[in-house]
Amino acid sequence: MLALHAGAHLEVHVIRPLALLSLLGLAVPVGADEMTALKPPLTKEQERDRFHPHREGMPPEPRLAGYERRLQMEKDSLLKGLRFRAVGPEVQGGRIVDIEAPAAHPDAYVVAFATGGLWRTDNRGGSWTPLFDRESCITIGDVALGDPDGQTIYVGSGENNSSRTSYAGTGLFKTTDGGRTWR
């Protein structure tokens, strides 16, 4: 509590400095956050570029060399005879990027996952077969069927489907035997 000798004493020592500080607060320039609010909204292209800046991608040669090294390590492994099965839970959910249905087989579907490869079912999802696990890249951006039977399949590897991270691919792949072999 203030002990005052006169009313003028309060005005000089307390009120005037407070008034001066409040005026200084009004004269402070607008901060960066407040300036952002005054800018027009970003276009769709600007928003996309914010999350996917233009950068030089990794050349495919080192990725393919790493894939070849992985295959050699699997051949040389002391554990090559053991079979492992993932039971989950996984760190990231499976994002489906495309579903195709062969016209000649109404119970069949080919499903492409952003970071989980290509899978096929011939019994409406009762069981699934991986078609792309042995390739140099299991990230997929798109898949297309080239015939009514679903034997010719085109896979665009790499994934850039509106996620905050993107995954590089190693090219366009084609199979004419339902996914047993790829080129």
Short mmCIF file of C-alpha atoms in Angstrom, two decimals:
data_model
loop_
_atom_site.label_atom_id
_atom_site.label_comp_id
_atom_site.label_asym_id
_atom_site.label_seq_id
_atom_site.Cartn_x
_atom_site.Cartn_y
_atom_site.Cartn_z
CA MET A 1 0.00 0.00 0.00
CA LEU A 2 1.27 3.50 -0.85
CA ALA A 3 1.63 6.10 1.83
CA LEU A 4 1.11 9.50 0.18
CA HIS A 5 1.85 12.94 1.44
CA ALA A 6 -0.14 14.65 -1.30
CA GLY A 7 -2.28 13.71 -4.32
CA ALA A 8 0.17 15.35 -6.74
CA HIS A 9 2.93 13.08 -5.52
CA LEU A 10 1.00 9.97 -6.82
CA GLU A 11 0.49 11.58 -10.21
CA VAL A 12 4.17 12.38 -10.72
CA HIS A 13 5.68 9.12 -9.47
CA VAL A 14 3.11 6.49 -10.52
CA ILE A 15 0.48 7.63 -12.99
CA ARG A 16 2.68 9.55 -15.43
CA PRO A 17 5.18 6.68 -15.92
CA LEU A 18 2.29 4.23 -16.42
CA ALA A 19 0.68 6.53 -18.98
CA LEU A 20 4.00 6.89 -20.81
CA LEU A 21 4.51 3.10 -20.89
CA SER A 22 1.02 2.53 -22.29
CA LEU A 23 1.64 5.08 -25.05
CA LEU A 24 4.92 3.37 -25.92
CA GLY A 25 3.05 0.09 -26.16
CA LEU A 26 0.76 1.61 -28.78
CA ALA A 27 3.72 2.85 -30.82
CA VAL A 28 5.41 -0.58 -31.11
CA PRO A 29 5.48 -1.75 -34.76
CA VAL A 30 3.28 -4.64 -35.78
CA GLY A 31 5.00 -8.00 -35.20
CA ALA A 32 5.69 -10.60 -37.87
CA ASP A 33 2.72 -12.73 -36.78
CA GLU A 34 0.37 -9.79 -37.12
CA MET A 35 1.85 -8.89 -40.53
CA THR A 36 1.09 -12.41 -41.75
CA ALA A 37 -2.58 -11.87 -41.01
CA LEU A 38 -2.57 -8.89 -43.39
CA LYS A 39 -1.20 -10.90 -46.35
CA PRO A 40 -3.57 -12.48 -48.88
CA PRO A 41 -4.09 -16.25 -48.53
CA LEU A 42 -1.72 -18.59 -50.36
CA THR A 43 -2.76 -20.09 -53.68
CA LYS A 44 -3.01 -23.89 -53.96
CA GLU A 45 0.35 -23.94 -55.77
CA GLN A 46 2.03 -21.84 -53.06
CA GLU A 47 0.58 -24.06 -50.34
CA ARG A 48 1.84 -27.18 -52.15
CA ASP A 49 5.31 -25.65 -52.62
CA ARG A 50 5.44 -24.84 -48.92
CA PHE A 51 5.23 -28.55 -48.09
CA HIS A 52 7.08 -29.83 -51.17
CA PRO A 53 9.87 -27.37 -51.96
CA HIS A 54 11.65 -27.76 -55.28
CA ARG A 55 14.81 -29.72 -54.63
CA GLU A 56 17.15 -31.83 -56.61
CA GLY A 57 16.18 -35.44 -56.08
CA MET A 58 18.55 -38.22 -55.22
CA PRO A 59 19.99 -39.82 -58.36
CA PRO A 60 18.56 -43.32 -58.91
CA GLU A 61 21.98 -44.99 -59.23
CA PRO A 62 22.88 -44.91 -55.48
CA ARG A 63 19.38 -46.12 -54.56
CA LEU A 64 19.61 -48.99 -57.05
CA ALA A 65 23.15 -49.84 -55.85
CA GLY A 66 21.81 -49.96 -52.29
CA TYR A 67 19.00 -52.24 -53.43
CA GLU A 68 21.51 -54.58 -55.12
CA ARG A 69 23.57 -54.59 -51.91
CA ARG A 70 20.45 -55.51 -49.92
CA LEU A 71 19.74 -58.45 -52.25
CA GLN A 72 23.33 -59.67 -51.87
CA MET A 73 23.14 -59.34 -48.08
CA GLU A 74 19.95 -61.42 -48.08
CA LYS A 75 21.68 -64.14 -50.13
CA ASP A 76 24.72 -64.15 -47.81
CA SER A 77 22.76 -63.97 -44.54
CA LEU A 78 23.07 -66.74 -41.96
CA LEU A 79 19.36 -66.18 -41.25
CA LYS A 80 18.17 -66.59 -44.85
CA GLY A 81 16.34 -69.82 -44.06
CA LEU A 82 14.21 -68.25 -41.35
CA ARG A 83 10.83 -66.78 -42.20
CA PHE A 84 9.57 -63.72 -40.32
CA ARG A 85 6.09 -62.28 -40.29
CA ALA A 86 5.25 -58.73 -39.24
CA VAL A 87 2.36 -58.62 -36.79
CA GLY A 88 2.23 -54.87 -36.13
CA PRO A 89 1.19 -52.46 -34.91
CA GLU A 90 2.94 -50.28 -37.43
CA VAL A 91 4.24 -46.76 -36.85
CA GLN A 92 2.40 -45.29 -39.84
CA GLY A 93 -0.96 -46.32 -41.18
CA GLY A 94 -1.25 -47.65 -44.71
CA ARG A 95 -2.30 -44.90 -47.06
CA ILE A 96 -4.00 -46.30 -50.15
CA VAL A 97 -3.17 -44.28 -53.26
CA ASP A 98 -4.99 -46.33 -55.91
CA ILE A 99 -7.35 -49.26 -56.35
CA GLU A 100 -7.81 -50.99 -59.70
CA ALA A 101 -10.20 -53.80 -60.60
CA PRO A 102 -9.59 -56.09 -63.60
CA ALA A 103 -12.69 -55.96 -65.81
CA ALA A 104 -12.65 -59.72 -66.46
CA HIS A 105 -12.42 -60.66 -62.75
CA PRO A 106 -15.11 -59.03 -60.57
CA ASP A 107 -13.70 -60.54 -57.35
CA ALA A 108 -10.16 -59.22 -57.92
CA TYR A 109 -8.57 -55.93 -56.86
CA VAL A 110 -5.08 -54.49 -57.14
CA VAL A 111 -4.34 -52.01 -54.34
CA ALA A 112 -1.36 -49.63 -54.25
CA PHE A 113 -0.15 -48.24 -50.94
CA ALA A 114 1.86 -45.03 -50.57
CA THR A 115 4.62 -46.73 -48.60
CA GLY A 116 3.49 -50.34 -48.51
CA GLY A 117 3.82 -51.77 -51.99
CA LEU A 118 1.27 -53.35 -54.31
CA TRP A 119 -1.17 -56.06 -53.24
CA ARG A 120 -3.72 -58.22 -55.06
CA THR A 121 -6.77 -60.11 -53.90
CA ASP A 122 -8.71 -62.54 -56.07
CA ASN A 123 -11.44 -63.24 -53.51
CA ARG A 124 -12.78 -59.78 -52.57
CA GLY A 125 -10.22 -59.27 -49.82
CA GLY A 126 -10.35 -62.72 -48.22
CA SER A 127 -6.61 -63.09 -48.78
CA TRP A 128 -3.91 -60.83 -50.20
CA THR A 129 -0.71 -61.40 -52.15
CA PRO A 130 2.14 -58.87 -52.24
CA LEU A 131 3.19 -58.18 -55.84
CA PHE A 132 5.96 -55.61 -55.46
CA ASP A 133 7.92 -56.43 -52.29
CA ARG A 134 11.07 -57.62 -54.09
CA GLU A 135 11.49 -54.47 -56.19
CA SER A 136 13.89 -51.58 -55.59
CA CYS A 137 11.19 -49.33 -54.15
CA ILE A 138 7.88 -50.07 -52.43
CA THR A 139 6.61 -46.50 -52.41
CA ILE A 140 3.90 -46.10 -55.03
CA GLY A 141 2.21 -43.03 -56.46
CA ASP A 142 -0.05 -44.67 -59.05
CA VAL A 143 -0.98 -47.99 -60.64
CA ALA A 144 -2.79 -48.82 -63.89
CA LEU A 145 -3.98 -52.05 -65.47
CA GLY A 146 -3.14 -52.67 -69.12
CA ASP A 147 -5.58 -55.49 -69.89
CA PRO A 148 -8.98 -56.80 -68.72
CA ASP A 149 -7.38 -59.77 -66.92
CA GLY A 150 -5.11 -57.63 -64.75
CA GLN A 151 -1.97 -59.41 -65.91
CA THR A 152 -0.38 -56.27 -67.35
CA ILE A 153 0.20 -53.79 -64.55
CA TYR A 154 2.04 -50.46 -64.62
CA VAL A 155 3.41 -49.03 -61.37
CA GLY A 156 4.68 -45.47 -60.93
CA SER A 157 7.07 -45.63 -57.99
CA GLY A 158 7.60 -42.80 -55.55
CA GLU A 159 4.88 -41.01 -53.63
CA ASN A 160 3.95 -37.35 -53.42
CA ASN A 161 0.26 -37.46 -52.53
CA SER A 162 -0.38 -34.47 -50.28
CA SER A 163 1.57 -35.71 -47.32
CA ARG A 164 4.04 -33.57 -45.44
CA THR A 165 6.77 -35.96 -46.45
CA SER A 166 7.36 -37.45 -49.86
CA TYR A 167 9.13 -40.60 -50.87
CA ALA A 168 11.38 -40.93 -53.91
CA GLY A 169 10.83 -43.66 -56.44
CA THR A 170 13.08 -45.53 -58.85
CA GLY A 171 11.02 -45.33 -62.02
CA LEU A 172 8.09 -46.82 -63.89
CA PHE A 173 7.63 -50.58 -63.66
CA LYS A 174 5.66 -53.01 -65.85
CA THR A 175 4.64 -56.63 -65.49
CA THR A 176 2.84 -58.80 -68.03
CA ASP A 177 2.48 -61.85 -65.79
CA GLY A 178 0.33 -60.47 -62.97
CA GLY A 179 3.26 -59.30 -60.85
CA ARG A 180 5.55 -62.33 -60.80
CA THR A 181 8.27 -60.46 -62.73
CA TRP A 182 8.81 -56.74 -63.30
CA ARG A 183 10.88 -54.59 -65.62
#
